[in-house]
Amino acid sequence: YADQPGFIQALYSALSTNVSSDAVWVAQARGHNPSSNLLNNVAQGKLMVLDLFGENDPRGKNGSFGNHNFIYCMLHNFGGRIGLHGRFDKTMDNYYASLSAKPNQCKGIGATPEGIETNPMLYDMLFELPWMEKPANKLDWVREYTTSRYGQANVQAQNAYDKLYQSVYNCTTGQQGTSEPIVCAQPSLTASKVSAWSTGVISHNTDFVIEAADDLLSQVETLSGNNYNYDLLDVTRQALTDYAMTLLQQLNTDWNKGGKNNADFAPRARHYLNLIEGIDKLLNTHQSYRYGNWGAMARAIASEPAAVAGGATSADADWLEHDNLRLQITSWDTKNNWSLFDYSNREWGGMLKDYYLARWKLFFDNKLNGTALPSSWYEWGKGWQQDTNHTYTYTAAPEGNTKTIAKEQFDTYFWPLTDTKGNKSYVRRHVEQTLKNDVYATQGYRGENYIVPLPNGATLSSLSIDLNNDGAYGDGETFTEATVAIPAGAAAGLVKARLVLDDQTVLNYQLALADNITEARTVSVSLAAGCENMGSVSIDDHDGTSVTTTDYLTLRATANSGYDFLKWGVDINGTASESTDNPYHYYGK
């Protein structure tokens, strides 16, 4: 009956009569609310609608609330879950669109998160909106914010926030909150999220997050203070958490190729468990990320004046921590309700190790040794949640140095590379990946030694090079040393290579095999006779169709409409060959 006109009218009448004639009914715009009956049966000026998820689904600007006033809100966070996330551009743009469309009804801004104290930049921007005369230049605002946050202008810090702005802070999907940390999921090799209502799918550019962490790490001698340490931890945590999904997917691939008998599965499982433990170690360096800090605050409620008057006891404190805080961030419910299980998951130091990591250890023990799993993760979780014997106790004070541990964990799992244009990319350790040629950018000379670049502390297991460029690794093309003598007769051009390290890192990449050109030679390109109207040919980074240089060259053919590129006919000192590559990389003398 709550949505019937008569009920609504009677309720508002009682509100205005018994409370105040100036009373205003506040309603949330979420799901099907506010209903048309509510909108049509409360007088104009007596209903205020919270446009709850305005950064993703703004309704006020479209007239969804009739003539009633509304407040533009940013919901942002679901379940109090931790993760770098936001819709920076949409938050700002949708506010101004709402204000422009309904200038007399849009009365202000509001924050409506289910959990707060994450992603401070989004909230700083939101609460500044009413004070802006016009929409700010977004990237300029982010850079000014960075300067304000750290108390000084710092190019690397601004670069870090630029990357975050271009990735995690401009979510392009309709997901509810951050992409969940897969390390908090109920263990499964195919886990794709933690809770029923969210997603663990990562839609942002993970390289940008890693680069942002690297940029912040580069300033450990220059920047300091709580804001810097908080951000350094948070961004490094996000990079590691994103990487966990990649490592888990690799484990699933390994399992499908031999199960526990796959030689890579067990060591990669250890890497995964070590990763979670490393994230926990990092979280414990800052009070805001320690479970003990939040547990202490919950227990302290029992000592507040109103509680003390009733005779607070240690049992009251236990009830507040175990039956409230721990219940909410694990099962949420006192019964096994799958739809809310782990809905309010947390990457908090102490909890990550004792609750989430403990689950994963049991899972991999089952996979590798056949040890029985609990019949229910809900029942198993009661041991930590209820903790009747006080087995799991925590302190609020930080442990360890954020700068030191952030660098330690970053260097353990990421290997930075720089491409031929100076752009950074990052190898994820312990997994197999394929790199673009301009990222790894390795060069081998025919008739000389090729030394494969390795990350610090890495040991080579094997290196395979397709020396004859036949698409396979044949006899004499796999090596166990990092220095390889390239035969003078090896194929010239881009050939495939495969690098395997002893820590289960596997890189598939292209190696440029070429002559070591010490004397300039002339290279010319032209269209075949009779093809002059069919397209054009060029040499990248050079004017004209002929150049004398020692550089390696990229030749490019562009077909006119109605024609297709067929092949290059290559004439090197009277020796003819052909290639269908376009562009064609010329490495010869």
JSON list of C-alpha atoms in Angstrom, two decimals, residues 45-149:
[
{"chain": "A", "resi": 45, "resn": "GLY", "atom": "CA", "xyz": [8.52, 22.34, -3.22]},
{"chain": "A", "resi": 46, "resn": "LYS", "atom": "CA", "xyz": [7.72, 19.66, -0.62]},
{"chain": "A", "resi": 47, "resn": "LEU", "atom": "CA", "xyz": [9.68, 16.82, -2.22]},
{"chain": "A", "resi": 48, "resn": "MET", "atom": "CA", "xyz": [13.45, 16.75, -2.72]},
{"chain": "A", "resi": 49, "resn": "VAL", "atom": "CA", "xyz": [14.79, 13.93, -4.89]},
{"chain": "A", "resi": 50, "resn": "LEU", "atom": "CA", "xyz": [18.36, 12.68, -4.60]},
{"chain": "A", "resi": 51, "resn": "ASP", "atom": "CA", "xyz": [19.53, 11.94, -8.15]},
{"chain": "A", "resi": 52, "resn": "LEU", "atom": "CA", "xyz": [21.47, 9.14, -6.56]},
{"chain": "A", "resi": 53, "resn": "PHE", "atom": "CA", "xyz": [23.76, 7.76, -9.30]},
{"chain": "A", "resi": 54, "resn": "GLY", "atom": "CA", "xyz": [24.11, 11.00, -11.21]},
{"chain": "A", "resi": 55, "resn": "GLU", "atom": "CA", "xyz": [27.60, 10.31, -12.55]},
{"chain": "A", "resi": 56, "resn": "ASN", "atom": "CA", "xyz": [26.33, 7.23, -14.39]},
{"chain": "A", "resi": 57, "resn": "ASP", "atom": "CA", "xyz": [22.55, 7.55, -14.71]},
{"chain": "A", "resi": 58, "resn": "PRO", "atom": "CA", "xyz": [21.45, 11.19, -14.30]},
{"chain": "A", "resi": 59, "resn": "ARG", "atom": "CA", "xyz": [17.67, 11.47, -14.31]},
{"chain": "A", "resi": 60, "resn": "GLY", "atom": "CA", "xyz": [16.93, 14.98, -13.13]},
{"chain": "A", "resi": 61, "resn": "LYS", "atom": "CA", "xyz": [18.17, 16.66, -16.30]},
{"chain": "A", "resi": 62, "resn": "ASN", "atom": "CA", "xyz": [15.71, 14.58, -18.33]},
{"chain": "A", "resi": 63, "resn": "GLY", "atom": "CA", "xyz": [12.68, 15.76, -16.36]},
{"chain": "A", "resi": 64, "resn": "SER", "atom": "CA", "xyz": [12.21, 12.42, -14.59]},
{"chain": "A", "resi": 65, "resn": "PHE", "atom": "CA", "xyz": [11.20, 14.17, -11.35]},
{"chain": "A", "resi": 66, "resn": "GLY", "atom": "CA", "xyz": [8.48, 16.38, -12.80]},
{"chain": "A", "resi": 67, "resn": "ASN", "atom": "CA", "xyz": [8.54, 19.85, -11.26]},
{"chain": "A", "resi": 68, "resn": "HIS", "atom": "CA", "xyz": [10.18, 18.72, -8.03]},
{"chain": "A", "resi": 69, "resn": "ASN", "atom": "CA", "xyz": [13.58, 19.88, -6.86]},
{"chain": "A", "resi": 70, "resn": "PHE", "atom": "CA", "xyz": [16.51, 17.50, -6.92]},
{"chain": "A", "resi": 71, "resn": "ILE", "atom": "CA", "xyz": [20.11, 17.23, -5.79]},
{"chain": "A", "resi": 72, "resn": "TYR", "atom": "CA", "xyz": [22.71, 15.94, -8.22]},
{"chain": "A", "resi": 73, "resn": "CYS", "atom": "CA", "xyz": [24.59, 13.12, -6.44]},
{"chain": "A", "resi": 74, "resn": "MET", "atom": "CA", "xyz": [27.68, 11.00, -6.98]},
{"chain": "A", "resi": 75, "resn": "LEU", "atom": "CA", "xyz": [27.19, 7.45, -5.69]},
{"chain": "A", "resi": 76, "resn": "HIS", "atom": "CA", "xyz": [30.64, 6.16, -6.66]},
{"chain": "A", "resi": 77, "resn": "ASN", "atom": "CA", "xyz": [31.19, 3.46, -4.02]},
{"chain": "A", "resi": 78, "resn": "PHE", "atom": "CA", "xyz": [29.27, 0.24, -3.48]},
{"chain": "A", "resi": 79, "resn": "GLY", "atom": "CA", "xyz": [29.69, -1.85, -0.36]},
{"chain": "A", "resi": 80, "resn": "GLY", "atom": "CA", "xyz": [32.65, 0.17, 0.89]},
{"chain": "A", "resi": 81, "resn": "ARG", "atom": "CA", "xyz": [34.84, -1.86, -1.46]},
{"chain": "A", "resi": 82, "resn": "ILE", "atom": "CA", "xyz": [38.39, -0.67, -1.99]},
{"chain": "A", "resi": 83, "resn": "GLY", "atom": "CA", "xyz": [39.79, 0.17, -5.41]},
{"chain": "A", "resi": 84, "resn": "LEU", "atom": "CA", "xyz": [40.82, 3.05, -7.65]},
{"chain": "A", "resi": 85, "resn": "HIS", "atom": "CA", "xyz": [37.67, 3.95, -9.55]},
{"chain": "A", "resi": 86, "resn": "GLY", "atom": "CA", "xyz": [35.54, 6.83, -10.69]},
{"chain": "A", "resi": 87, "resn": "ARG", "atom": "CA", "xyz": [33.82, 8.65, -13.52]},
{"chain": "A", "resi": 88, "resn": "PHE", "atom": "CA", "xyz": [35.62, 11.98, -13.34]},
{"chain": "A", "resi": 89, "resn": "ASP", "atom": "CA", "xyz": [34.47, 13.42, -16.67]},
{"chain": "A", "resi": 90, "resn": "LYS", "atom": "CA", "xyz": [30.90, 12.20, -16.34]},
{"chain": "A", "resi": 91, "resn": "THR", "atom": "CA", "xyz": [30.61, 13.45, -12.77]},
{"chain": "A", "resi": 92, "resn": "MET", "atom": "CA", "xyz": [31.51, 16.96, -13.86]},
{"chain": "A", "resi": 93, "resn": "ASP", "atom": "CA", "xyz": [29.71, 16.92, -17.22]},
{"chain": "A", "resi": 94, "resn": "ASN", "atom": "CA", "xyz": [26.46, 15.46, -15.90]},
{"chain": "A", "resi": 95, "resn": "TYR", "atom": "CA", "xyz": [26.33, 18.04, -13.11]},
{"chain": "A", "resi": 96, "resn": "TYR", "atom": "CA", "xyz": [26.57, 20.95, -15.53]},
{"chain": "A", "resi": 97, "resn": "ALA", "atom": "CA", "xyz": [24.12, 19.26, -17.91]},
{"chain": "A", "resi": 98, "resn": "SER", "atom": "CA", "xyz": [21.64, 18.91, -15.03]},
{"chain": "A", "resi": 99, "resn": "LEU", "atom": "CA", "xyz": [22.16, 22.50, -13.97]},
{"chain": "A", "resi": 100, "resn": "SER", "atom": "CA", "xyz": [21.73, 23.73, -17.54]},
{"chain": "A", "resi": 101, "resn": "ALA", "atom": "CA", "xyz": [18.60, 21.67, -18.22]},
{"chain": "A", "resi": 102, "resn": "LYS", "atom": "CA", "xyz": [16.90, 22.36, -14.87]},
{"chain": "A", "resi": 103, "resn": "PRO", "atom": "CA", "xyz": [18.45, 25.53, -13.38]},
{"chain": "A", "resi": 104, "resn": "ASN", "atom": "CA", "xyz": [15.53, 26.15, -11.01]},
{"chain": "A", "resi": 105, "resn": "GLN", "atom": "CA", "xyz": [15.22, 22.56, -9.81]},
{"chain": "A", "resi": 106, "resn": "CYS", "atom": "CA", "xyz": [18.83, 21.37, -9.47]},
{"chain": "A", "resi": 107, "resn": "LYS", "atom": "CA", "xyz": [19.52, 22.70, -5.98]},
{"chain": "A", "resi": 108, "resn": "GLY", "atom": "CA", "xyz": [23.02, 21.41, -5.35]},
{"chain": "A", "resi": 109, "resn": "ILE", "atom": "CA", "xyz": [25.31, 18.42, -5.13]},
{"chain": "A", "resi": 110, "resn": "GLY", "atom": "CA", "xyz": [25.52, 15.43, -2.83]},
{"chain": "A", "resi": 111, "resn": "ALA", "atom": "CA", "xyz": [27.71, 12.42, -2.13]},
{"chain": "A", "resi": 112, "resn": "THR", "atom": "CA", "xyz": [25.81, 9.16, -1.59]},
{"chain": "A", "resi": 113, "resn": "PRO", "atom": "CA", "xyz": [28.47, 6.42, -1.37]},
{"chain": "A", "resi": 114, "resn": "GLU", "atom": "CA", "xyz": [27.80, 3.17, 0.46]},
{"chain": "A", "resi": 115, "resn": "GLY", "atom": "CA", "xyz": [31.33, 3.49, 1.81]},
{"chain": "A", "resi": 116, "resn": "ILE", "atom": "CA", "xyz": [33.68, 6.44, 1.93]},
{"chain": "A", "resi": 117, "resn": "GLU", "atom": "CA", "xyz": [37.37, 7.19, 2.55]},
{"chain": "A", "resi": 118, "resn": "THR", "atom": "CA", "xyz": [38.48, 5.97, -0.88]},
{"chain": "A", "resi": 119, "resn": "ASN", "atom": "CA", "xyz": [39.50, 7.90, -4.01]},
{"chain": "A", "resi": 120, "resn": "PRO", "atom": "CA", "xyz": [39.71, 11.36, -2.40]},
{"chain": "A", "resi": 121, "resn": "MET", "atom": "CA", "xyz": [40.23, 13.17, -5.71]},
{"chain": "A", "resi": 122, "resn": "LEU", "atom": "CA", "xyz": [36.69, 12.36, -6.84]},
{"chain": "A", "resi": 123, "resn": "TYR", "atom": "CA", "xyz": [35.15, 13.87, -3.71]},
{"chain": "A", "resi": 124, "resn": "ASP", "atom": "CA", "xyz": [37.36, 16.95, -3.80]},
{"chain": "A", "resi": 125, "resn": "MET", "atom": "CA", "xyz": [36.22, 17.57, -7.37]},
{"chain": "A", "resi": 126, "resn": "LEU", "atom": "CA", "xyz": [32.54, 16.91, -6.55]},
{"chain": "A", "resi": 127, "resn": "PHE", "atom": "CA", "xyz": [32.43, 19.36, -3.66]},
{"chain": "A", "resi": 128, "resn": "GLU", "atom": "CA", "xyz": [34.17, 22.02, -5.71]},
{"chain": "A", "resi": 129, "resn": "LEU", "atom": "CA", "xyz": [31.58, 21.92, -8.50]},
{"chain": "A", "resi": 130, "resn": "PRO", "atom": "CA", "xyz": [29.12, 24.47, -7.01]},
{"chain": "A", "resi": 131, "resn": "TRP", "atom": "CA", "xyz": [31.98, 26.96, -6.63]},
{"chain": "A", "resi": 132, "resn": "MET", "atom": "CA", "xyz": [33.09, 26.76, -10.25]},
{"chain": "A", "resi": 133, "resn": "GLU", "atom": "CA", "xyz": [31.75, 29.50, -12.51]},
{"chain": "A", "resi": 134, "resn": "LYS", "atom": "CA", "xyz": [32.07, 27.15, -15.48]},
{"chain": "A", "resi": 135, "resn": "PRO", "atom": "CA", "xyz": [33.32, 23.62, -16.15]},
{"chain": "A", "resi": 136, "resn": "ALA", "atom": "CA", "xyz": [37.02, 23.36, -15.49]},
{"chain": "A", "resi": 137, "resn": "ASN", "atom": "CA", "xyz": [39.59, 22.11, -17.95]},
{"chain": "A", "resi": 138, "resn": "LYS", "atom": "CA", "xyz": [39.68, 18.62, -16.52]},
{"chain": "A", "resi": 139, "resn": "LEU", "atom": "CA", "xyz": [43.33, 17.74, -17.02]},
{"chain": "A", "resi": 140, "resn": "ASP", "atom": "CA", "xyz": [44.40, 21.15, -15.72]},
{"chain": "A", "resi": 141, "resn": "TRP", "atom": "CA", "xyz": [42.22, 20.60, -12.66]},
{"chain": "A", "resi": 142, "resn": "VAL", "atom": "CA", "xyz": [43.83, 17.20, -12.03]},
{"chain": "A", "resi": 143, "resn": "ARG", "atom": "CA", "xyz": [47.31, 18.67, -12.26]},
{"chain": "A", "resi": 144, "resn": "GLU", "atom": "CA", "xyz": [46.46, 21.55, -9.94]},
{"chain": "A", "resi": 145, "resn": "TYR", "atom": "CA", "xyz": [44.92, 19.05, -7.54]},
{"chain": "A", "resi": 146, "resn": "THR", "atom": "CA", "xyz": [48.15, 17.04, -7.53]},
{"chain": "A", "resi": 147, "resn": "THR", "atom": "CA", "xyz": [50.16, 20.14, -6.67]},
{"chain": "A", "resi": 148, "resn": "SER", "atom": "CA", "xyz": [47.74, 21.01, -3.88]},
{"chain": "A", "resi": 149, "resn": "ARG", "atom": "CA", "xyz": [47.70, 17.45, -2.55]}
]
